[in-house]
Tab-separated table of C-alpha atoms and ligand atoms in Angstrom:
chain	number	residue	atom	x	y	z
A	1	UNK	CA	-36.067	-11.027	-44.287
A	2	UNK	CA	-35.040	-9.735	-47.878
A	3	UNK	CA	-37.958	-7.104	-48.529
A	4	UNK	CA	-37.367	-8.038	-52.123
A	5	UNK	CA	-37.141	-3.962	-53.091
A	6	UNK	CA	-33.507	-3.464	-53.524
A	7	UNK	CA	-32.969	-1.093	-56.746
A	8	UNK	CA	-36.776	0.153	-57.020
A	9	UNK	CA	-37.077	3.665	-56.639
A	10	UNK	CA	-39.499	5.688	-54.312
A	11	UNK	CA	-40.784	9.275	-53.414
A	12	UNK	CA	-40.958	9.673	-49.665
A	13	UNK	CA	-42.844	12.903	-49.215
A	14	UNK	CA	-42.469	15.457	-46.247
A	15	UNK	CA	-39.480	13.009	-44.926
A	16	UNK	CA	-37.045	15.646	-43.386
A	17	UNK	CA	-37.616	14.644	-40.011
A	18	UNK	CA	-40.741	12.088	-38.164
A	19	UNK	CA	-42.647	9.382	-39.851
A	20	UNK	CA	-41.703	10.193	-43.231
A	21	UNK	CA	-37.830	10.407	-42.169
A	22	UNK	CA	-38.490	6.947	-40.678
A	23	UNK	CA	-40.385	5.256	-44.098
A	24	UNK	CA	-37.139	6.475	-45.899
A	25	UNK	CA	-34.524	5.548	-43.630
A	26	UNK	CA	-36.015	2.236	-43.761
A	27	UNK	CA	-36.818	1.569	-47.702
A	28	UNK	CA	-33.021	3.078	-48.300
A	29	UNK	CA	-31.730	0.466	-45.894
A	30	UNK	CA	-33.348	-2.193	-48.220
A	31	UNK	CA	-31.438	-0.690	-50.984
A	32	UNK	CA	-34.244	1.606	-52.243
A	33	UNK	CA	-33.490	4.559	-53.864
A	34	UNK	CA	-35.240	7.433	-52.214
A	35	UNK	CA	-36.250	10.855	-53.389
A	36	UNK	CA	-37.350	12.782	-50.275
A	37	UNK	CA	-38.839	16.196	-49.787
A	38	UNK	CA	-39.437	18.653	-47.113
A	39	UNK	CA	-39.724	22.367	-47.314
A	40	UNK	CA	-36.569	23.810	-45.092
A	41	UNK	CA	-33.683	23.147	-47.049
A	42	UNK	CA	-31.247	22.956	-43.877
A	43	UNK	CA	-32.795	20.170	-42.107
A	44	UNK	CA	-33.603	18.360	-45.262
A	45	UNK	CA	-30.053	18.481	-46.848
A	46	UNK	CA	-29.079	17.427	-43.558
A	47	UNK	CA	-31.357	14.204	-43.635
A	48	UNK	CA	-30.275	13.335	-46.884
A	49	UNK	CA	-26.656	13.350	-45.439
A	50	UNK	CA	-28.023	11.150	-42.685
A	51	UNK	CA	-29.639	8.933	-44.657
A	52	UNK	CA	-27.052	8.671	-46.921
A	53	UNK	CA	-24.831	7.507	-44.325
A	54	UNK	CA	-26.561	4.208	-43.677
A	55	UNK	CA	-25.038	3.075	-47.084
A	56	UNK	CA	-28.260	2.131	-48.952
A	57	UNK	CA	-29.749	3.217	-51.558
A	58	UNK	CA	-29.238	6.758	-53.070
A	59	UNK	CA	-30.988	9.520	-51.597
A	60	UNK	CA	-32.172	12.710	-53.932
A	61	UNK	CA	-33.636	15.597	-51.812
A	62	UNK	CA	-36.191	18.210	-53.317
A	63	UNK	CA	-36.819	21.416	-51.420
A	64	UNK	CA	-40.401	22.229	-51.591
A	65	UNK	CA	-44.145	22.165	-50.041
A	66	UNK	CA	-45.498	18.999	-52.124
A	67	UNK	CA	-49.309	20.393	-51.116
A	68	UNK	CA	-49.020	23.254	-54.060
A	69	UNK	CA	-48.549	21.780	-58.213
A	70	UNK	CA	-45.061	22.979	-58.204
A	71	UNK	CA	-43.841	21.113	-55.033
A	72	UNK	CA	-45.504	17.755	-56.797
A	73	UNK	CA	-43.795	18.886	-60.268
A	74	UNK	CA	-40.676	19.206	-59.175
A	75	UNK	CA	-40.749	15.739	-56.653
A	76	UNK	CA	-42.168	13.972	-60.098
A	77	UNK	CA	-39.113	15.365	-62.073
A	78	UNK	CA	-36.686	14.207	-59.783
A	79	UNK	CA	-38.089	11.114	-59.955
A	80	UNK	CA	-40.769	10.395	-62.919
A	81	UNK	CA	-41.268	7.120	-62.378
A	82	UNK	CA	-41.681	5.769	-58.626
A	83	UNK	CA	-42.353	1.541	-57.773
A	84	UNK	CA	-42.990	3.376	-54.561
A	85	UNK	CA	-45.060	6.357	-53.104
A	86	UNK	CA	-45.365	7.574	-49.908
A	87	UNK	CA	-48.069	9.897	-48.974
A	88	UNK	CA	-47.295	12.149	-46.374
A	89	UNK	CA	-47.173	15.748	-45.323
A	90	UNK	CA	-47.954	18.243	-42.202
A	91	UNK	CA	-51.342	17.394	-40.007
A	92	UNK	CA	-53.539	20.575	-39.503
A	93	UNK	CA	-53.702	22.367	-36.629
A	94	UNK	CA	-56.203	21.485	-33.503
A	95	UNK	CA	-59.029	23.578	-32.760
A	96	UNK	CA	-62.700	24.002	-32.753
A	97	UNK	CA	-64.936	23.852	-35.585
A	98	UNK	CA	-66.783	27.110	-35.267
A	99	UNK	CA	-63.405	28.742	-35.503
A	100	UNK	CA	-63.006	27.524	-38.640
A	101	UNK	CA	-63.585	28.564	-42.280
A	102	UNK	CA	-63.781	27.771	-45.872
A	103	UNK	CA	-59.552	28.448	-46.057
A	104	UNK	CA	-59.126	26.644	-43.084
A	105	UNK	CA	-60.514	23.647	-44.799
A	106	UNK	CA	-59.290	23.698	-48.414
A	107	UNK	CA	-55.768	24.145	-46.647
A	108	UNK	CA	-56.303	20.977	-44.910
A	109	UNK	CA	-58.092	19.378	-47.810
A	110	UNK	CA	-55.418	20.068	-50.249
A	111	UNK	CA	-52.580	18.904	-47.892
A	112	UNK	CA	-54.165	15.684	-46.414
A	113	UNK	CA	-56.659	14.464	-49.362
A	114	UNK	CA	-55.807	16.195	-52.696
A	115	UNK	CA	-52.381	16.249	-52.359
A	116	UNK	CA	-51.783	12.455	-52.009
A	117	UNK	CA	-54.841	11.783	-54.637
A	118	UNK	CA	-52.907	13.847	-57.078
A	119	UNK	CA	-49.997	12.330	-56.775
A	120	UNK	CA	-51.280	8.797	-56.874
A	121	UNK	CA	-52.811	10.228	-60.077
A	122	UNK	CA	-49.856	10.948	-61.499
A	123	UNK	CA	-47.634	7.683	-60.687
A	124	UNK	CA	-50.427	4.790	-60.580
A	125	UNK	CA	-50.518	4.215	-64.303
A	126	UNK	CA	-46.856	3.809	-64.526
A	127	UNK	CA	-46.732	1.401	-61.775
A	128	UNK	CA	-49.589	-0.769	-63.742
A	129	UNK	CA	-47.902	-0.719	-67.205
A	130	UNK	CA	-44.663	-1.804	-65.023
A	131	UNK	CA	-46.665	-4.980	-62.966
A	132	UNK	CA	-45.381	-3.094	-59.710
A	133	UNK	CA	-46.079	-0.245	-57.144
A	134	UNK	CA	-46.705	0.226	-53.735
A	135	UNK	CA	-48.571	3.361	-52.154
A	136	UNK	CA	-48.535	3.688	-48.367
A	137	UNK	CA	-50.717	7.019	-47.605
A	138	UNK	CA	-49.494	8.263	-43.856
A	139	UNK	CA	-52.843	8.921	-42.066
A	140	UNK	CA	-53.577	8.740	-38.454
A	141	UNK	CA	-55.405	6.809	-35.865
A	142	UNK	CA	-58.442	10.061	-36.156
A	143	UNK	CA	-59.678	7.824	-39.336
A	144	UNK	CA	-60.855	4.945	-36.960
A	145	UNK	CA	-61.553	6.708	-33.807
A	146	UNK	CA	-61.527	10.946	-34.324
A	147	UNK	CA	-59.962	13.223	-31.793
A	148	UNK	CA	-62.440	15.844	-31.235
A	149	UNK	CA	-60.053	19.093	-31.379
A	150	UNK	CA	-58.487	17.461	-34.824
A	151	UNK	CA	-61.495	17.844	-36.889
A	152	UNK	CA	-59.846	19.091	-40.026
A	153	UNK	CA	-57.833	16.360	-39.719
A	154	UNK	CA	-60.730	13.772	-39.197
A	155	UNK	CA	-62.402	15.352	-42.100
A	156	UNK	CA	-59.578	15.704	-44.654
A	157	UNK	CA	-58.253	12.454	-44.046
A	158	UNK	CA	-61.374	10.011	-44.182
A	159	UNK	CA	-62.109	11.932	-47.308
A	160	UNK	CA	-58.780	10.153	-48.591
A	161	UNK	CA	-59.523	6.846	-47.013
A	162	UNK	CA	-62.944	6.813	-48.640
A	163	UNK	CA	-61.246	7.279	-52.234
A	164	UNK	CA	-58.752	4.512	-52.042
A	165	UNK	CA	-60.768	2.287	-50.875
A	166	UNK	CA	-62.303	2.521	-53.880
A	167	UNK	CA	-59.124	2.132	-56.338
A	168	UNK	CA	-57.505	-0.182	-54.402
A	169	UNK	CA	-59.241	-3.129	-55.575
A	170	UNK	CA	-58.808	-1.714	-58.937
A	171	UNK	CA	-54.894	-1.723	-59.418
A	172	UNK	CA	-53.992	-4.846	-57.242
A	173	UNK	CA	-54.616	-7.170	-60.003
A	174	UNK	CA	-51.419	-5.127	-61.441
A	175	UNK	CA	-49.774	-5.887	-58.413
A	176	UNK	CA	-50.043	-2.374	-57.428
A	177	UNK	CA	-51.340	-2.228	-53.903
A	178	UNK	CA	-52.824	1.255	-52.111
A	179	UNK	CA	-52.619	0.919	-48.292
A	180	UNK	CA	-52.863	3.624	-44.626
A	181	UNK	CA	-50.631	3.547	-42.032
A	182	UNK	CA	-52.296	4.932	-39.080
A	183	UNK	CA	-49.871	5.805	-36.665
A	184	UNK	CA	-50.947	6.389	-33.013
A	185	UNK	CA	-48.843	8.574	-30.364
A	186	UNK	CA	-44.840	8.492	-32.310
A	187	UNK	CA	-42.029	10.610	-30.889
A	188	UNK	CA	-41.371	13.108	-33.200
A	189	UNK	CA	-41.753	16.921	-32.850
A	190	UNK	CA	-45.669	17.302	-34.070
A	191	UNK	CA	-46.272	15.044	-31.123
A	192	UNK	CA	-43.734	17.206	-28.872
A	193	UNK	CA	-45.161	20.525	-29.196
A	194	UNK	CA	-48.502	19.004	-29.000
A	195	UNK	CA	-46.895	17.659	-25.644
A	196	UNK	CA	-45.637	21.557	-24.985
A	197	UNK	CA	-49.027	22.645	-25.664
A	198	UNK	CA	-50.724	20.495	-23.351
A	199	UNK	CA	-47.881	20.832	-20.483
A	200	UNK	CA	-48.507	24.553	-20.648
A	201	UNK	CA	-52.002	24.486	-20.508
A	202	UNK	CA	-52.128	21.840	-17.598
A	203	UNK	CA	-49.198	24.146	-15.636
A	204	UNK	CA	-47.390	21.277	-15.772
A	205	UNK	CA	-43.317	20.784	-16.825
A	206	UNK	CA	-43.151	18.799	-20.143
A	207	UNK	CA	-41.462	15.905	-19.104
A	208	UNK	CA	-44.575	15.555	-16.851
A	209	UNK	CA	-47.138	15.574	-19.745
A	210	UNK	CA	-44.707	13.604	-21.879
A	211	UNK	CA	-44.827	10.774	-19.064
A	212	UNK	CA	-48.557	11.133	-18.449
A	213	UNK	CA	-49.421	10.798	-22.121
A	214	UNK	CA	-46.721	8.196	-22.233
A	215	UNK	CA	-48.261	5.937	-19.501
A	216	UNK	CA	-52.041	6.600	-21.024
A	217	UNK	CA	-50.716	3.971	-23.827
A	218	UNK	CA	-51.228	0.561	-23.097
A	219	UNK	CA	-47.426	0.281	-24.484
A	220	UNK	CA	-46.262	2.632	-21.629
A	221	UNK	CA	-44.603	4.713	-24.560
A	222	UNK	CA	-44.753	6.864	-27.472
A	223	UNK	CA	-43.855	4.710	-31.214
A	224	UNK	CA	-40.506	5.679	-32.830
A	225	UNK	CA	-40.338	6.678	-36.334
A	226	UNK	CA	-37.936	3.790	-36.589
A	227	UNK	CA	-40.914	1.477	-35.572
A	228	UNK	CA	-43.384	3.323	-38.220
A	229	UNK	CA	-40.608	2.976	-40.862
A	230	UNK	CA	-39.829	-1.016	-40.739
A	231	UNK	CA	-43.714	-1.214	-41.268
A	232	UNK	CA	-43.895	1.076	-44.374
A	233	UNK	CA	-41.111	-1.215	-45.651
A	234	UNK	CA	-42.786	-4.409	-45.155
A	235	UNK	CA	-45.870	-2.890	-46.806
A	236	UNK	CA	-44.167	-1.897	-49.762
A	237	UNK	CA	-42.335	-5.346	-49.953
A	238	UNK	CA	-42.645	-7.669	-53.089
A	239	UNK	CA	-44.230	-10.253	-50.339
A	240	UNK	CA	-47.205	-7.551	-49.766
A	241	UNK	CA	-48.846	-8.253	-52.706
A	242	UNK	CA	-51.727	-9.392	-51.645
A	243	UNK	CA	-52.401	-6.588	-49.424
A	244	UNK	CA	-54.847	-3.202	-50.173
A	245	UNK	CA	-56.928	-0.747	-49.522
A	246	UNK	CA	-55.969	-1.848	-45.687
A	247	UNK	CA	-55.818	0.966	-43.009
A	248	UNK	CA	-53.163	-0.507	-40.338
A	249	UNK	CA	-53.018	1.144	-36.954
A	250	UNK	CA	-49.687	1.233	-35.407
A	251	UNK	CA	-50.459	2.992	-31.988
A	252	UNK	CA	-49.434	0.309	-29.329
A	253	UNK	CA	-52.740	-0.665	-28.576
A	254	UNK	CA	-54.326	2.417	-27.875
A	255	UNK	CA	-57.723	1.543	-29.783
A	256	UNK	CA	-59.833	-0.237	-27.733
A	257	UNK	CA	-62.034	-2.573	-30.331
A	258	UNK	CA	-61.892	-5.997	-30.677
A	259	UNK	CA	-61.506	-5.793	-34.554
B	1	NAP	P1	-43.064	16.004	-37.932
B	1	NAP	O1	-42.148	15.253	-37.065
B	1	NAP	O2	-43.449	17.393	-37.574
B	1	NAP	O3	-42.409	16.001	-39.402
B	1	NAP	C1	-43.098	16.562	-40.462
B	1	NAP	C2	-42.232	16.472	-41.714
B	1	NAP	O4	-43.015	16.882	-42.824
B	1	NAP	C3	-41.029	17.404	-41.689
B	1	NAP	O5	-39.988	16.805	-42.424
B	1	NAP	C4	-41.550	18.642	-42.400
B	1	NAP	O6	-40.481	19.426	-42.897
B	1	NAP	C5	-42.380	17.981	-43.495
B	1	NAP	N1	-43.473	18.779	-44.053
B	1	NAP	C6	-44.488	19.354	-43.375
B	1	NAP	N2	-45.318	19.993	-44.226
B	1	NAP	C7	-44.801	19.814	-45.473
B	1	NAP	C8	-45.185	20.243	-46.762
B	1	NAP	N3	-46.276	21.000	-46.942
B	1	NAP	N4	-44.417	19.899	-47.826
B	1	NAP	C9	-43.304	19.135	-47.659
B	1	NAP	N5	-42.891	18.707	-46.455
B	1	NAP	C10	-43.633	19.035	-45.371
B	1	NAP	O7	-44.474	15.242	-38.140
B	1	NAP	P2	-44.837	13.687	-37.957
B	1	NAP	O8	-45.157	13.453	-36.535
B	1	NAP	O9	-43.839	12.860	-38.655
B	1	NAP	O10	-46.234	13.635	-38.732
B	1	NAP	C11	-46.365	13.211	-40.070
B	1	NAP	C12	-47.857	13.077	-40.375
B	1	NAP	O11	-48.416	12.073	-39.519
B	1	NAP	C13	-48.656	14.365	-40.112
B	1	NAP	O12	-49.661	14.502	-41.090
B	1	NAP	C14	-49.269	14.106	-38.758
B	1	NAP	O13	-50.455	14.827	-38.566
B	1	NAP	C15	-49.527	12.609	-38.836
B	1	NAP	N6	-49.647	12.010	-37.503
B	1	NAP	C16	-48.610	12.031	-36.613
B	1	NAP	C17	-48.777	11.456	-35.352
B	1	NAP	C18	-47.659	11.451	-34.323
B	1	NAP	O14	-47.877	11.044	-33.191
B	1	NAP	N7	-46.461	11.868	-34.634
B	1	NAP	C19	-49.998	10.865	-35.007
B	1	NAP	C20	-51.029	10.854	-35.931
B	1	NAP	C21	-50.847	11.439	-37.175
B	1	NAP	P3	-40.678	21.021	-43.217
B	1	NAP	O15	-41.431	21.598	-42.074
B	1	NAP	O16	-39.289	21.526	-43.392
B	1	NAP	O17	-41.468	21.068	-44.507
């Protein structure tokens, strides 16, 4: 299926490695040119390489933590006028509320709710005036059903959902559509040393807890970022158009509801 996208141009945030790696691998395949950030400039020139390889669409890379101005600034420079935006950056860290304070949760606010708001901000008004756009936000499944220990996460992130829900129905009659992707359990390396975590706590070898957590899925297996990727694509295809303000989970069945 042609995704229709060939020769737009998107910023792929925190895309070094994971789901954000994945959502660029796959719009560059479709001929999109990417501009991808991350903050270690090793593994992200390195990606770029990679991703180059696949012979799509150009790749740009920006070294820099896209939760502070500058970070944004300089992903906006390098590319001032995205058809496509994806949302994405680090998750906060587990724990328990009462351990928590007011710079615990700015930190996560500003990386998982401000961060993409502001740079929605700054793109959406382009993508009106140009009839297209396409804004996936990466979320997680905590939106529909919260992990207890992930609280700043839970927080942070339905503090996003509940502000695009809102705007969504206001740019899609621009064909400019706002939509989550909520992944579930995905093999990358926040879910590994989550894994380590765990192993070590349950004196346990990590292959063990990989396989427990593994089988726990009614898929019998973590999602790959490939997976997670090939759906951000079809979201941001010209055929999604009719699509927002939509929260998708991708987690191999793990939520239980009906709806
Ligand atoms: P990952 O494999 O650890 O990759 C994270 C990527 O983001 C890396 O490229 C990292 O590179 C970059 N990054 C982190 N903080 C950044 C920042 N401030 N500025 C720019 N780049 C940044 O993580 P992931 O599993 O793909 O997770 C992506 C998001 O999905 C996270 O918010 C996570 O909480 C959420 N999520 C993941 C899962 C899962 O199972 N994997 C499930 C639910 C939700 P640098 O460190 O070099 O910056």
């Amino acid at each position: 299926m042609d995704l229709g996208i060939a020769g737009k141009k998107a910023i792929v945030c925190a895309a070094s490695k994971g789901l954000g790696r994945g959502c660029a691998e796959s719009l560059a395949r479709e001929g999109v040119d990417v501009t991808i950030c991350s903050r270690t400039v090793e593994t992200l020139e390195q990606a770029a390489k990679e991703i180059r390889a696949l012979g799509g669409g150009a790749v740009t890379a920006v070294a820099c933590d896209i939760t502070t101005d500058e970070g944004r600034a300089a992903v906006l420079e390098a590319c001032p006028n995205p058809d496509i935006l994806i949302n994405n950056a680090g998750g906060p860290p587990p724990g328990d509320f009462r351990d928590w304070e007011r710079d615990d949760w700015i930190k996560a606010v500003d990386a998982n709710m401000l961060t993409p708001i502001f740079l929605i901000k700054s793109v959406v008004d382009g993508m009106i005036e140009r009839k297209f756009g396409r804004i996936v936000n990466i979320t997680s499944s905590a939106v529909k059903a919260p992990i207890d220990i992930l609280g700043l996460s839970n927080g942070a992130r339905a503090g996003l959902t509940g502000f695009v829900a809102g705007i969504a129905r206001k740019t899609v009659q621009h064909n400019v559509t706002i939509n989550a992707v909520l992944p579930g359990p995905f093999d990358t390396d926040r879910l590994r040393s989550n894994v380590k975590v765990m192993a070590e706590k349950n004196g346990i070898s990590y292959d063990e807890m990989a396989a427990k957590r593994a089988a726990s899925n009614p898929a019998g297996r973590f999602g790959t970022s490939h997976e997670f990727g090939e759906l951000c694509a079809f979201v941001c295809s010209a055929q999604a158009g009719y699509m927002t303000g939509q929260n998708l989970l991708l987690d191999g069945g793990a939520y239980p509801g009906t709806l």
